[in-house]
Short mmCIF file of C-alpha atoms in Angstrom, two decimals:
data_model
loop_
_atom_site.label_atom_id
_atom_site.label_comp_id
_atom_site.label_asym_id
_atom_site.label_seq_id
_atom_site.Cartn_x
_atom_site.Cartn_y
_atom_site.Cartn_z
CA MET A 62 -72.80 61.91 -19.69
CA ALA A 63 -72.71 59.42 -16.83
CA THR A 64 -72.96 56.44 -19.17
CA LYS A 65 -69.88 57.46 -21.25
CA LYS A 66 -67.38 57.65 -18.41
CA PRO A 67 -67.24 53.94 -17.43
CA LYS A 68 -66.66 53.02 -21.11
CA THR A 69 -63.51 55.03 -21.26
CA SER A 70 -62.25 53.52 -18.04
CA ALA A 71 -62.85 50.05 -19.35
CA LYS A 72 -60.94 50.86 -22.52
CA ALA A 73 -58.09 52.22 -20.52
CA THR A 74 -57.90 49.12 -18.41
CA THR A 75 -58.02 46.88 -21.43
CA THR A 76 -55.27 48.79 -23.21
CA LYS A 77 -53.11 48.77 -20.15
CA SER A 78 -53.52 45.04 -19.77
CA LYS A 79 -52.72 44.50 -23.43
CA THR A 80 -49.55 46.56 -23.28
CA THR A 81 -48.25 45.02 -20.08
CA LYS A 82 -48.73 41.37 -21.04
CA PRO A 83 -46.19 41.17 -23.92
CA LYS A 84 -43.59 42.98 -21.82
CA THR A 85 -43.76 40.40 -19.07
CA ALA A 86 -43.75 37.58 -21.60
CA ALA A 87 -40.72 38.99 -23.33
CA LYS A 88 -38.87 39.22 -20.07
CA THR A 89 -39.64 35.62 -19.16
CA VAL A 90 -38.50 34.39 -22.59
CA GLU A 91 -35.16 36.23 -22.49
CA LYS A 92 -33.87 34.51 -19.33
CA PRO A 93 -33.74 30.88 -20.55
CA VAL A 94 -32.18 31.97 -23.86
CA SER A 95 -29.28 33.71 -22.09
CA GLU A 96 -28.67 30.70 -19.83
CA ALA A 97 -28.62 28.33 -22.80
CA SER A 98 -26.14 30.50 -24.64
CA LYS A 99 -23.88 30.51 -21.59
CA THR A 100 -23.93 26.72 -21.33
CA THR A 101 -23.16 26.31 -25.03
CA LYS A 102 -20.18 28.66 -24.69
CA VAL A 103 -18.84 26.64 -21.76
CA GLU A 104 -19.27 23.41 -23.70
CA LYS A 105 -17.42 24.88 -26.68
CA VAL A 106 -14.53 25.96 -24.47
CA GLU A 107 -14.35 22.51 -22.89
CA GLN A 108 -14.40 20.86 -26.32
CA LYS A 109 -11.56 23.14 -27.49
CA GLU A 110 -9.52 22.22 -24.40
CA ILE A 111 -10.08 18.50 -25.04
CA ILE A 112 -9.07 18.89 -28.69
CA SER A 113 -5.97 20.89 -27.74
CA GLU A 114 -4.96 18.20 -25.24
CA LYS A 115 -5.32 15.52 -27.91
CA THR A 116 -3.43 17.49 -30.53
CA SER A 117 -0.61 18.48 -28.18
CA CYS A 118 0.41 14.86 -27.67
CA PHE A 119 4.00 15.91 -26.98
CA LYS A 120 3.02 17.84 -23.88
CA ASN A 121 5.25 16.83 -20.96
CA PHE A 122 7.52 14.90 -23.36
CA PHE A 123 10.56 15.86 -21.29
CA ALA A 124 8.81 15.71 -17.92
CA LYS A 125 10.42 13.91 -14.99
CA LYS A 126 9.57 10.24 -14.77
CA TYR A 127 11.58 9.44 -11.66
CA GLU A 128 11.15 10.40 -8.02
CA GLU A 129 11.13 14.18 -7.67
CA ASN A 130 12.92 14.09 -4.32
CA GLU A 131 15.91 12.17 -5.71
CA SER A 132 19.05 14.28 -5.85
CA ILE A 133 22.73 14.07 -5.00
CA LEU A 134 21.81 14.93 -1.40
CA THR A 135 19.21 12.19 -0.99
CA VAL A 136 20.22 9.30 -3.26
CA PHE A 137 23.18 8.20 -1.12
CA LYS A 138 21.01 8.11 2.01
CA ASN A 139 18.83 5.37 0.57
CA PRO A 140 20.14 1.84 1.34
CA LYS A 141 18.33 0.48 -1.72
CA PHE A 142 20.63 2.58 -3.90
CA TYR A 143 23.66 0.57 -2.82
CA GLY A 144 21.81 -2.65 -3.52
CA ALA A 145 21.03 -1.32 -6.98
CA LEU A 146 24.71 -0.54 -7.59
CA LEU A 147 25.70 -4.03 -6.47
CA GLY A 148 23.08 -5.48 -8.79
CA GLU A 149 24.49 -3.49 -11.70
CA VAL A 150 28.03 -4.71 -10.92
CA LEU A 151 27.00 -8.37 -10.70
CA GLY A 152 24.63 -8.26 -13.67
CA THR A 153 27.07 -6.44 -15.95
CA ALA A 154 29.86 -8.84 -14.95
CA LEU A 155 27.69 -11.79 -16.01
CA VAL A 156 26.73 -10.11 -19.29
CA ALA A 157 30.38 -9.21 -19.98
CA LEU A 158 31.49 -12.80 -19.30
CA LEU A 159 28.91 -13.89 -21.84
CA LEU A 160 30.23 -11.37 -24.38
CA PHE A 161 33.86 -12.29 -23.80
CA ALA A 162 33.17 -16.01 -24.15
CA PHE A 163 31.16 -15.66 -27.34
CA THR A 164 33.49 -13.08 -28.91
CA MET A 165 36.91 -14.38 -27.94
CA LEU A 166 36.22 -18.13 -28.06
CA SER A 167 34.01 -18.08 -31.19
CA ILE A 168 31.33 -20.23 -29.58
CA PHE A 169 28.44 -17.89 -30.29
CA ASN A 170 24.97 -19.43 -30.38
CA MET A 171 22.00 -17.10 -30.62
CA THR A 172 19.60 -19.39 -28.79
CA ASN A 173 21.94 -19.99 -25.87
CA ALA A 174 22.83 -16.30 -25.67
CA ILE A 175 19.18 -15.21 -25.47
CA ILE A 176 18.33 -17.81 -22.82
CA VAL A 177 21.31 -16.77 -20.68
CA LEU A 178 20.54 -13.08 -21.12
CA ILE A 179 16.89 -13.57 -20.12
CA ALA A 180 18.02 -15.42 -16.99
CA ILE A 181 20.45 -12.61 -16.06
CA LEU A 182 17.81 -9.91 -16.58
CA ILE A 183 15.28 -11.76 -14.43
CA ALA A 184 17.82 -12.35 -11.66
CA VAL A 185 18.97 -8.73 -11.46
CA TYR A 186 15.71 -6.92 -12.25
CA ALA A 187 14.57 -6.66 -8.62
CA PHE A 188 17.77 -4.85 -7.60
CA SER A 189 18.18 -2.04 -10.12
CA GLY A 190 15.82 -2.59 -13.02
CA ALA A 191 18.51 -4.55 -14.88
CA CYS A 192 19.96 -1.77 -17.01
CA LEU A 193 23.37 -3.53 -17.29
CA ASN A 194 24.45 -1.36 -20.20
CA PRO A 195 25.57 2.29 -20.46
CA ILE A 196 23.52 2.50 -23.67
CA VAL A 197 20.35 1.94 -21.67
CA VAL A 198 21.44 4.24 -18.84
CA ALA A 199 22.18 7.09 -21.27
CA GLY A 200 18.74 6.69 -22.84
CA MET A 201 17.02 6.62 -19.45
CA MET A 202 18.84 9.77 -18.32
CA ALA A 203 18.05 11.63 -21.56
CA SER A 204 14.36 10.67 -21.40
CA ARG A 205 14.32 11.64 -17.70
CA ARG A 206 13.47 8.18 -16.47
CA MET A 207 16.55 8.31 -14.26
CA SER A 208 18.33 11.09 -12.40
CA VAL A 209 21.78 12.13 -13.56
CA ILE A 210 23.52 11.16 -10.33
CA ARG A 211 21.96 7.69 -10.39
CA GLY A 212 22.82 7.25 -14.06
CA VAL A 213 26.46 8.25 -13.57
CA MET A 214 26.82 5.87 -10.63
CA TYR A 215 25.18 3.07 -12.64
CA ILE A 216 27.66 3.56 -15.50
CA ILE A 217 30.60 3.46 -13.07
CA ALA A 218 29.20 0.29 -11.52
CA GLU A 219 28.79 -1.28 -14.97
CA ILE A 220 32.39 -0.48 -15.92
CA ILE A 221 33.59 -2.05 -12.67
CA GLY A 222 31.46 -5.12 -13.36
CA ALA A 223 32.89 -5.50 -16.87
CA TRP A 224 36.43 -5.09 -15.51
CA ILE A 225 35.84 -7.81 -12.89
CA ALA A 226 34.48 -10.08 -15.63
CA TRP A 227 37.58 -9.50 -17.75
CA LEU A 228 39.87 -10.32 -14.82
CA ILE A 229 37.99 -13.56 -14.16
CA PHE A 230 37.89 -14.54 -17.81
CA ASN A 231 41.56 -13.80 -18.47
CA SER A 232 42.73 -15.46 -15.23
CA PHE A 233 41.08 -18.74 -16.20
CA HIS A 234 42.63 -18.41 -19.63
CA LEU A 235 46.09 -17.91 -18.10
CA ALA A 236 45.56 -20.79 -15.67
CA GLY A 237 45.07 -23.06 -18.66
CA GLY A 238 48.68 -22.46 -19.71
CA ASP A 239 47.96 -19.95 -22.46
CA THR A 240 49.35 -16.44 -22.72
CA ALA A 241 47.29 -13.32 -22.17
CA MET A 242 44.59 -13.03 -24.79
CA ASP A 243 45.10 -10.49 -27.52
CA LEU A 244 42.29 -7.99 -27.64
CA PRO A 245 40.92 -6.72 -30.95
CA THR A 246 41.93 -3.11 -31.57
CA MET A 247 41.16 -0.45 -34.10
CA ASN A 248 44.13 -1.65 -36.17
CA ALA A 249 42.17 -4.82 -36.98
CA ILE A 250 39.26 -2.71 -38.17
CA GLY A 251 41.24 -0.17 -40.12
CA GLU A 252 40.55 3.51 -40.56
CA ASP A 253 38.86 2.85 -43.90
CA LYS A 254 36.08 0.97 -42.08
CA PHE A 255 35.71 3.39 -39.19
CA TRP A 256 32.32 4.72 -40.25
CA ILE A 257 31.02 1.26 -41.12
CA PHE A 258 31.52 -0.07 -37.61
CA ALA A 259 30.49 3.23 -36.06
CA MET A 260 27.15 3.05 -37.89
CA VAL A 261 26.73 -0.62 -36.96
CA GLU A 262 27.20 0.30 -33.30
CA LEU A 263 24.82 3.24 -33.65
CA LEU A 264 22.03 1.24 -35.33
CA GLY A 265 22.44 -1.66 -32.93
CA ALA A 266 22.32 0.69 -29.94
CA ILE A 267 19.11 2.29 -31.22
CA ILE A 268 17.50 -1.15 -31.49
CA VAL A 269 18.70 -2.26 -28.03
CA ALA A 270 17.48 0.96 -26.38
CA PHE A 271 14.14 0.95 -28.23
CA PHE A 272 13.36 -2.62 -27.17
CA PHE A 273 14.41 -1.89 -23.59
CA ALA A 274 12.15 1.18 -23.48
CA ARG A 275 9.26 -0.94 -24.75
CA ALA A 276 10.12 -3.65 -22.22
CA LEU A 277 9.65 -1.13 -19.40
CA LYS A 278 5.95 -1.01 -20.34
CA TYR A 279 5.69 -4.67 -19.32
CA LYS A 280 7.65 -4.42 -16.09
CA ARG A 281 4.77 -5.96 -14.11
CA SER A 282 5.66 -9.25 -15.77
CA VAL A 283 9.39 -9.77 -15.23
CA PHE A 284 9.63 -12.57 -17.79
CA THR A 285 7.92 -10.46 -20.48
CA PHE A 286 10.26 -7.58 -19.68
CA ALA A 287 13.35 -9.82 -19.91
CA ALA A 288 12.18 -11.53 -23.10
CA THR A 289 11.46 -8.19 -24.81
CA ALA A 290 14.80 -6.66 -23.81
CA ALA A 291 16.73 -9.80 -24.80
CA GLY A 292 14.85 -9.93 -28.09
CA GLY A 293 16.10 -6.45 -28.91
CA VAL A 294 19.67 -7.58 -28.29
CA ALA A 295 19.09 -10.55 -30.61
CA VAL A 296 17.79 -8.29 -33.39
CA ALA A 297 20.79 -5.96 -33.00
CA ILE A 298 23.27 -8.89 -33.09
CA ALA A 299 21.62 -10.33 -36.20
CA LEU A 300 21.86 -6.93 -37.90
CA GLY A 301 25.52 -6.62 -36.95
CA TYR A 302 26.35 -10.05 -38.33
CA VAL A 303 24.59 -9.38 -41.61
CA ILE A 304 26.29 -6.02 -42.20
CA THR A 305 29.83 -6.87 -41.08
CA ALA A 306 30.16 -10.48 -42.18
CA ALA A 307 27.92 -10.73 -45.23
CA PHE A 308 28.52 -7.31 -46.81
CA PHE A 309 32.10 -6.50 -45.79
CA GLY A 310 33.59 -9.89 -45.01
CA SER A 311 35.01 -8.61 -41.72
CA GLU A 312 35.26 -10.40 -38.42
CA VAL A 313 32.76 -9.53 -35.72
CA SER A 314 33.84 -6.37 -33.92
CA PHE A 315 30.66 -5.00 -32.35
CA LEU A 316 29.54 -5.40 -28.76
CA TYR A 317 26.68 -2.92 -28.16
CA ASN A 318 27.95 -2.46 -24.62
CA PRO A 319 30.41 0.39 -23.94
CA ALA A 320 31.32 -1.02 -20.51
CA ALA A 321 32.52 -4.30 -22.02
CA ALA A 322 34.07 -2.54 -25.03
CA LEU A 323 36.29 -0.50 -22.71
CA MET A 324 37.99 -3.73 -21.68
CA PHE A 325 38.74 -4.54 -25.33
CA GLN A 326 39.69 -1.16 -26.67
CA ILE A 327 40.88 1.19 -23.96
CA PHE A 328 42.08 -0.56 -20.81
CA PRO A 329 45.55 -2.00 -21.59
CA THR A 330 46.28 -5.52 -20.38
CA THR A 331 50.06 -5.22 -20.69
CA GLY A 332 52.56 -2.37 -20.60
CA GLY A 333 53.55 -2.94 -24.21
CA GLU A 334 50.01 -2.29 -25.43
CA PHE A 335 49.66 0.99 -23.56
CA GLY A 336 51.14 3.30 -26.18
CA GLU A 337 49.37 1.59 -29.07
CA ILE A 338 45.98 1.66 -27.39
CA ILE A 339 46.31 5.27 -26.19
CA GLY A 340 47.12 6.29 -29.76
CA ASN A 341 43.76 4.93 -30.91
CA VAL A 342 41.79 5.83 -27.81
CA MET A 343 39.61 8.49 -29.47
CA GLN A 344 38.69 6.20 -32.34
CA ALA A 345 37.85 3.44 -29.90
CA LEU A 346 35.82 5.76 -27.70
CA SER A 347 33.92 7.09 -30.72
CA VAL A 348 33.04 3.69 -32.19
CA TYR A 349 32.36 1.72 -29.02
CA ALA A 350 31.21 4.36 -26.51
CA ILE A 351 30.08 7.70 -27.97
CA PHE A 352 28.10 6.41 -30.96
CA PRO A 353 26.38 3.62 -28.98
CA MET A 354 25.33 6.02 -26.22
CA ILE A 355 23.93 8.44 -28.80
CA GLY A 356 22.03 5.48 -30.23
CA GLY A 357 20.70 4.69 -26.76
CA VAL A 358 19.29 8.19 -26.45
CA LEU A 359 17.72 8.00 -29.92
CA GLY A 360 16.20 4.60 -29.16
CA PHE A 361 14.44 5.85 -26.03
CA TYR A 362 13.25 9.01 -27.79
CA LEU A 363 11.93 6.89 -30.65
CA SER A 364 9.94 4.78 -28.20
CA ASP A 365 8.52 7.86 -26.45
CA PHE A 366 7.73 9.50 -29.79
CA ALA A 367 5.77 6.47 -30.98
CA GLY A 368 4.02 6.20 -27.61
CA LYS A 369 2.91 9.84 -27.69
CA LEU A 370 1.60 9.57 -31.24
CA SER A 371 -0.49 6.54 -30.30
CA ASN A 372 -1.75 8.25 -27.08
CA GLU A 373 -0.18 5.51 -25.02
CA GLU A 374 -0.56 6.08 -21.30
#
């Protein structure tokens, strides 16, 4: 009887040890598995976020690209703003003089025009970024590279610059003994060719604005910026010549600069022209101001669209 009792106790201890060992092992195995699953879930979420960021390349497409604090209450308090306006007046006056000379005197030379334009852009760039064209300003406002108040003031400054250029150009012409120069009007174009010249202005404005938007990517090198922007103007001029002269046999009547075009089409130089010009003012505004500024907006959007698709920073 005494010999049987320790056997049963030994069996009990062995069975207890056998039953408890797998339980503890199972518990120790479960912990690392749960931690690994958590880490894999986090990694999957992070990968999904990265993929969503890559696919949503148009995120922040319309985000502000100018100083957030700039508004109508702050922009006029900055002395640099007035220097920028002066730069736009001077630069646009020089560009308008170039346009008037080449258009009115028929001395156009593509090489000379590009060299002069590059020089003007380099000289004025430090003041205001050398917009010098309402087409560019409209595109920069629409793409939120420039505040509305700054853009409106830039356009006013550019119109004033073009007007000063016209006064200088016409005064020298009058001093030479000639009469006031006749400006081309919509009558020379004709209503039958309205859409032709409107589309030429639109396409040329898209090219000018697209090249200017691309030039802003190289603003660290002023010469590269000026050469790229001037190259866009050259491409637009070449396109205008091919379409108007080669296909339609018409004289050149595109400017790709609404500020300078206002001097030709809208501002009367004599009292006798007032009634005639006012009668065609909406046609002139459409061809030489509205369509080009729409083209400027499309050109900047096209540049931003291509940059987003290529993940350009």
